[in-house]
Amino acid sequence: MTNTATTLRTLIATWPDLQAALGDRPIHGAQGRAVTYVGDGWPAGVGPEVVAWGRSRGCAGVRPTCDLVSRHTDGSIARLIEVKGRGAQTSISLPDRQRNAMLDYGVDWWLYVALNCTTTPELRIIENPSRLPWRLFTPAADIPAGSYRRVSAEGVWHVGHDVARNAGQLT
């Protein structure tokens, strides 16, 4: 498994490939759920469906930002999943828009973090990641005009590698 986020998201969207990469540990598919990969764009109808689902659960209607939409066996939405992969022991980061979605969707927005992708991958599933001690590392206001940042002019929130490791369920 490489440490590219695209490869990781593809593996998670295709559970048999992910399980082959991580061994015989059952993950999401063991619950009979299916996932829709939305990281490269929302398939027709899925975006409005997710917004309506979120509003029915009390969300303020923040733009849903995630990589995967998890569905129950009846096709209804179970949760939204953001995927992060780290090759080394570095912090986990979320730009403002992802943090806002995390806060808005609450317990329905999960974080899947693959740690040590370049050596022995560990997938940590973190339910309700908003409970973690996120801190603003790069406030948008501190980015000088015209300066390049990986995520445009957004602030970036971080939580430590060890915090993510200890908070997540090892699969």
PDB file of C-alpha atoms in Angstrom:
ATOM      1  CA  MET A   1       0.000   0.000   0.000  1.00  0.00           C
ATOM      2  CA  THR A   2       1.385   3.406  -0.902  1.00  0.00           C
ATOM      3  CA  ASN A   3       0.771   6.510   1.109  1.00  0.00           C
ATOM      4  CA  THR A   4      -1.224   8.277  -1.583  1.00  0.00           C
ATOM      5  CA  ALA A   5      -4.671   9.359  -0.450  1.00  0.00           C
ATOM      6  CA  THR A   6      -6.216   8.410  -3.807  1.00  0.00           C
ATOM      7  CA  THR A   7      -4.995   4.827  -3.526  1.00  0.00           C
ATOM      8  CA  LEU A   8      -6.226   4.611   0.051  1.00  0.00           C
ATOM      9  CA  ARG A   9      -9.679   5.965  -0.825  1.00  0.00           C
ATOM     10  CA  THR A  10      -9.938   3.550  -3.731  1.00  0.00           C
ATOM     11  CA  LEU A  11      -9.008   0.646  -1.458  1.00  0.00           C
ATOM     12  CA  ILE A  12     -11.604   1.683   1.103  1.00  0.00           C
ATOM     13  CA  ALA A  13     -14.259   2.085  -1.597  1.00  0.00           C
ATOM     14  CA  THR A  14     -13.467  -1.458  -2.787  1.00  0.00           C
ATOM     15  CA  TRP A  15     -13.521  -3.351   0.500  1.00  0.00           C
ATOM     16  CA  PRO A  16     -12.130  -6.681  -0.765  1.00  0.00           C
ATOM     17  CA  ASP A  17      -8.981  -4.897  -2.014  1.00  0.00           C
ATOM     18  CA  LEU A  18      -8.601  -3.054   1.286  1.00  0.00           C
ATOM     19  CA  GLN A  19      -9.046  -6.226   3.295  1.00  0.00           C
ATOM     20  CA  ALA A  20      -6.428  -7.926   1.131  1.00  0.00           C
ATOM     21  CA  ALA A  21      -4.043  -5.025   1.795  1.00  0.00           C
ATOM     22  CA  LEU A  22      -4.640  -5.053   5.557  1.00  0.00           C
ATOM     23  CA  GLY A  23      -5.028  -8.789   6.104  1.00  0.00           C
ATOM     24  CA  ASP A  24      -8.047 -10.776   7.200  1.00  0.00           C
ATOM     25  CA  ARG A  25      -9.429  -8.157   9.584  1.00  0.00           C
ATOM     26  CA  PRO A  26     -13.108  -7.475   8.807  1.00  0.00           C
ATOM     27  CA  ILE A  27     -13.892  -3.814   8.384  1.00  0.00           C
ATOM     28  CA  HIS A  28     -16.886  -1.955   7.016  1.00  0.00           C
ATOM     29  CA  GLY A  29     -18.200  -4.616   4.630  1.00  0.00           C
ATOM     30  CA  ALA A  30     -18.674  -7.042   7.510  1.00  0.00           C
ATOM     31  CA  GLN A  31     -21.672  -4.939   8.557  1.00  0.00           C
ATOM     32  CA  GLY A  32     -23.257  -5.402   5.144  1.00  0.00           C
ATOM     33  CA  ARG A  33     -22.712  -1.785   4.180  1.00  0.00           C
ATOM     34  CA  ALA A  34     -21.760  -0.423   0.793  1.00  0.00           C
ATOM     35  CA  VAL A  35     -19.839   2.756   0.135  1.00  0.00           C
ATOM     36  CA  THR A  36     -19.975   5.348  -2.620  1.00  0.00           C
ATOM     37  CA  TYR A  37     -16.695   7.075  -3.424  1.00  0.00           C
ATOM     38  CA  VAL A  38     -17.299  10.812  -3.781  1.00  0.00           C
ATOM     39  CA  GLY A  39     -13.737  12.121  -3.424  1.00  0.00           C
ATOM     40  CA  ASP A  40     -13.403  13.101  -7.083  1.00  0.00           C
ATOM     41  CA  GLY A  41     -16.906  14.486  -7.461  1.00  0.00           C
ATOM     42  CA  TRP A  42     -20.416  13.687  -6.330  1.00  0.00           C
ATOM     43  CA  PRO A  43     -22.347  11.282  -8.568  1.00  0.00           C
ATOM     44  CA  ALA A  44     -25.666  12.665  -9.805  1.00  0.00           C
ATOM     45  CA  GLY A  45     -28.192  12.971  -6.998  1.00  0.00           C
ATOM     46  CA  VAL A  46     -25.867  11.957  -4.138  1.00  0.00           C
ATOM     47  CA  GLY A  47     -24.978  15.501  -3.003  1.00  0.00           C
ATOM     48  CA  PRO A  48     -28.597  16.667  -2.573  1.00  0.00           C
ATOM     49  CA  GLU A  49     -29.459  13.313  -0.949  1.00  0.00           C
ATOM     50  CA  VAL A  50     -26.669  13.761   1.624  1.00  0.00           C
ATOM     51  CA  VAL A  51     -27.680  17.366   2.354  1.00  0.00           C
ATOM     52  CA  ALA A  52     -31.330  16.310   2.857  1.00  0.00           C
ATOM     53  CA  TRP A  53     -30.204  13.407   5.079  1.00  0.00           C
ATOM     54  CA  GLY A  54     -28.046  15.768   7.134  1.00  0.00           C
ATOM     55  CA  ARG A  55     -30.858  18.276   7.574  1.00  0.00           C
ATOM     56  CA  SER A  56     -33.183  15.491   8.704  1.00  0.00           C
ATOM     57  CA  ARG A  57     -30.613  14.761  11.423  1.00  0.00           C
ATOM     58  CA  GLY A  58     -30.351  18.383  12.581  1.00  0.00           C
ATOM     59  CA  CYS A  59     -27.322  19.507  10.576  1.00  0.00           C
ATOM     60  CA  ALA A  60     -27.090  23.161   9.645  1.00  0.00           C
ATOM     61  CA  GLY A  61     -26.565  22.298   5.999  1.00  0.00           C
ATOM     62  CA  VAL A  62     -22.807  22.818   5.777  1.00  0.00           C
ATOM     63  CA  ARG A  63     -21.557  21.507   2.462  1.00  0.00           C
ATOM     64  CA  PRO A  64     -20.874  17.815   3.038  1.00  0.00           C
ATOM     65  CA  THR A  65     -17.160  17.237   2.664  1.00  0.00           C
ATOM     66  CA  CYS A  66     -16.069  13.625   2.728  1.00  0.00           C
ATOM     67  CA  ASP A  67     -14.527  10.914   0.585  1.00  0.00           C
ATOM     68  CA  LEU A  68     -17.071   8.158   1.086  1.00  0.00           C
ATOM     69  CA  VAL A  69     -20.787   7.865   1.746  1.00  0.00           C
ATOM     70  CA  SER A  70     -21.566   4.714   3.719  1.00  0.00           C
ATOM     71  CA  ARG A  71     -24.963   3.070   3.206  1.00  0.00           C
ATOM     72  CA  HIS A  72     -27.008   0.545   5.164  1.00  0.00           C
ATOM     73  CA  THR A  73     -28.130  -2.634   3.398  1.00  0.00           C
ATOM     74  CA  ASP A  74     -31.444  -0.929   2.518  1.00  0.00           C
ATOM     75  CA  GLY A  75     -29.542   1.835   0.672  1.00  0.00           C
ATOM     76  CA  SER A  76     -30.139   4.552   3.266  1.00  0.00           C
ATOM     77  CA  ILE A  77     -27.178   6.665   4.361  1.00  0.00           C
ATOM     78  CA  ALA A  78     -25.325   5.443   7.448  1.00  0.00           C
ATOM     79  CA  ARG A  79     -22.506   7.983   7.744  1.00  0.00           C
ATOM     80  CA  LEU A  80     -19.994  10.166   5.914  1.00  0.00           C
ATOM     81  CA  ILE A  81     -16.343   9.123   5.952  1.00  0.00           C
ATOM     82  CA  GLU A  82     -13.224  11.238   5.457  1.00  0.00           C
ATOM     83  CA  VAL A  83     -10.051   9.308   4.662  1.00  0.00           C
ATOM     84  CA  LYS A  84      -6.541  10.388   5.624  1.00  0.00           C
ATOM     85  CA  GLY A  85      -3.321   8.505   5.025  1.00  0.00           C
ATOM     86  CA  ARG A  86       0.050   9.127   6.647  1.00  0.00           C
ATOM     87  CA  GLY A  87       3.320   7.544   5.644  1.00  0.00           C
ATOM     88  CA  ALA A  88       5.148   8.668   8.755  1.00  0.00           C
ATOM     89  CA  GLN A  89       4.351   9.770  12.284  1.00  0.00           C
ATOM     90  CA  THR A  90       2.901  13.156  11.425  1.00  0.00           C
ATOM     91  CA  SER A  91      -0.206  14.965  12.603  1.00  0.00           C
ATOM     92  CA  ILE A  92      -3.576  14.464  10.979  1.00  0.00           C
ATOM     93  CA  SER A  93      -4.852  17.637   9.352  1.00  0.00           C
ATOM     94  CA  LEU A  94      -8.223  18.974   8.253  1.00  0.00           C
ATOM     95  CA  PRO A  95      -8.771  22.182   6.312  1.00  0.00           C
ATOM     96  CA  ASP A  96     -11.508  24.518   7.564  1.00  0.00           C
ATOM     97  CA  ARG A  97     -14.157  23.114   5.214  1.00  0.00           C
ATOM     98  CA  GLN A  98     -13.603  19.534   6.436  1.00  0.00           C
ATOM     99  CA  ARG A  99     -13.567  20.636  10.071  1.00  0.00           C
ATOM    100  CA  ASN A 100     -16.826  22.514   9.545  1.00  0.00           C
ATOM    101  CA  ALA A 101     -18.431  19.410   8.020  1.00  0.00           C
ATOM    102  CA  MET A 102     -17.070  17.320  10.922  1.00  0.00           C
ATOM    103  CA  LEU A 103     -18.628  19.696  13.454  1.00  0.00           C
ATOM    104  CA  ASP A 104     -21.931  19.962  11.580  1.00  0.00           C
ATOM    105  CA  TYR A 105     -22.439  16.247  10.927  1.00  0.00           C
ATOM    106  CA  GLY A 106     -21.100  15.234  14.375  1.00  0.00           C
ATOM    107  CA  VAL A 107     -21.449  11.518  15.137  1.00  0.00           C
ATOM    108  CA  ASP A 108     -22.417  10.875  11.503  1.00  0.00           C
ATOM    109  CA  TRP A 109     -19.003  12.034  10.191  1.00  0.00           C
ATOM    110  CA  TRP A 110     -16.236   9.493  10.753  1.00  0.00           C
ATOM    111  CA  LEU A 111     -12.508   9.674  10.103  1.00  0.00           C
ATOM    112  CA  TYR A 112     -10.586   6.702   8.719  1.00  0.00           C
ATOM    113  CA  VAL A 113      -6.857   7.206   9.214  1.00  0.00           C
ATOM    114  CA  ALA A 114      -4.248   4.906   7.742  1.00  0.00           C
ATOM    115  CA  LEU A 115      -1.045   5.286   9.731  1.00  0.00           C
ATOM    116  CA  ASN A 116       2.429   4.066   8.734  1.00  0.00           C
ATOM    117  CA  CYS A 117       1.391   3.577   5.105  1.00  0.00           C
ATOM    118  CA  THR A 118       4.987   3.251   3.928  1.00  0.00           C
ATOM    119  CA  THR A 119       5.852   0.451   6.362  1.00  0.00           C
ATOM    120  CA  THR A 120       3.159  -1.587   8.146  1.00  0.00           C
ATOM    121  CA  PRO A 121      -0.210   0.073   7.514  1.00  0.00           C
ATOM    122  CA  GLU A 122      -2.674   0.414  10.378  1.00  0.00           C
ATOM    123  CA  LEU A 123      -6.206   1.582   9.704  1.00  0.00           C
ATOM    124  CA  ARG A 124      -7.782   3.483  12.582  1.00  0.00           C
ATOM    125  CA  ILE A 125     -11.499   4.173  12.480  1.00  0.00           C
ATOM    126  CA  ILE A 126     -12.361   7.215  14.572  1.00  0.00           C
ATOM    127  CA  GLU A 127     -16.012   7.686  15.444  1.00  0.00           C
ATOM    128  CA  ASN A 128     -16.987  11.283  16.178  1.00  0.00           C
ATOM    129  CA  PRO A 129     -13.525  12.815  15.601  1.00  0.00           C
ATOM    130  CA  SER A 130     -14.824  16.213  16.761  1.00  0.00           C
ATOM    131  CA  ARG A 131     -14.164  15.011  20.330  1.00  0.00           C
ATOM    132  CA  LEU A 132     -10.404  15.078  19.677  1.00  0.00           C
ATOM    133  CA  PRO A 133      -8.265  18.094  20.673  1.00  0.00           C
ATOM    134  CA  TRP A 134      -7.961  19.743  17.245  1.00  0.00           C
ATOM    135  CA  ARG A 135      -5.911  22.912  17.164  1.00  0.00           C
ATOM    136  CA  LEU A 136      -5.638  25.573  14.526  1.00  0.00           C
ATOM    137  CA  PHE A 137      -2.114  25.297  13.188  1.00  0.00           C
ATOM    138  CA  THR A 138      -2.324  27.594  10.178  1.00  0.00           C
ATOM    139  CA  PRO A 139      -5.003  30.253  10.646  1.00  0.00           C
ATOM    140  CA  ALA A 140      -6.306  31.530   7.321  1.00  0.00           C
ATOM    141  CA  ALA A 141      -5.709  35.090   8.556  1.00  0.00           C
ATOM    142  CA  ASP A 142      -1.978  34.325   8.950  1.00  0.00           C
ATOM    143  CA  ILE A 143      -1.473  33.276   5.328  1.00  0.00           C
ATOM    144  CA  PRO A 144       0.133  36.228   3.509  1.00  0.00           C
ATOM    145  CA  ALA A 145      -1.694  37.410   0.409  1.00  0.00           C
ATOM    146  CA  GLY A 146      -0.368  35.666  -2.679  1.00  0.00           C
ATOM    147  CA  SER A 147       1.339  32.923  -0.696  1.00  0.00           C
ATOM    148  CA  TYR A 148       0.834  29.367  -1.820  1.00  0.00           C
ATOM    149  CA  ARG A 149      -0.776  26.958   0.610  1.00  0.00           C
ATOM    150  CA  ARG A 150      -1.796  23.404  -0.084  1.00  0.00           C
ATOM    151  CA  VAL A 151      -5.426  24.194   0.707  1.00  0.00           C
ATOM    152  CA  SER A 152      -5.916  27.678  -0.752  1.00  0.00           C
ATOM    153  CA  ALA A 153      -6.571  30.275   1.928  1.00  0.00           C
ATOM    154  CA  GLU A 154      -8.155  27.971   4.488  1.00  0.00           C
ATOM    155  CA  GLY A 155      -6.955  27.430   7.994  1.00  0.00           C
ATOM    156  CA  VAL A 156      -5.628  23.961   8.762  1.00  0.00           C
ATOM    157  CA  TRP A 157      -6.530  22.088  11.945  1.00  0.00           C
ATOM    158  CA  HIS A 158      -4.290  19.370  13.379  1.00  0.00           C
ATOM    159  CA  VAL A 159      -4.449  16.568  15.883  1.00  0.00           C
ATOM    160  CA  GLY A 160      -1.372  14.603  16.876  1.00  0.00           C
ATOM    161  CA  HIS A 161      -0.440  11.216  15.432  1.00  0.00           C
ATOM    162  CA  ASP A 162      -0.543   9.573  18.867  1.00  0.00           C
ATOM    163  CA  VAL A 163      -3.940  11.095  19.640  1.00  0.00           C
ATOM    164  CA  ALA A 164      -5.363   9.621  16.424  1.00  0.00           C
ATOM    165  CA  ARG A 165      -3.722   6.261  17.111  1.00  0.00           C
ATOM    166  CA  ASN A 166      -5.129   6.099  20.642  1.00  0.00           C
ATOM    167  CA  ALA A 167      -8.600   7.429  19.723  1.00  0.00           C
ATOM    168  CA  GLY A 168      -9.290   5.142  16.815  1.00  0.00           C
ATOM    169  CA  GLN A 169     -10.446   1.587  16.727  1.00  0.00           C
ATOM    170  CA  LEU A 170      -7.720  -0.578  15.201  1.00  0.00           C
ATOM    171  CA  THR A 171      -8.990  -2.733  12.387  1.00  0.00           C
TER     172      THR A 171
END
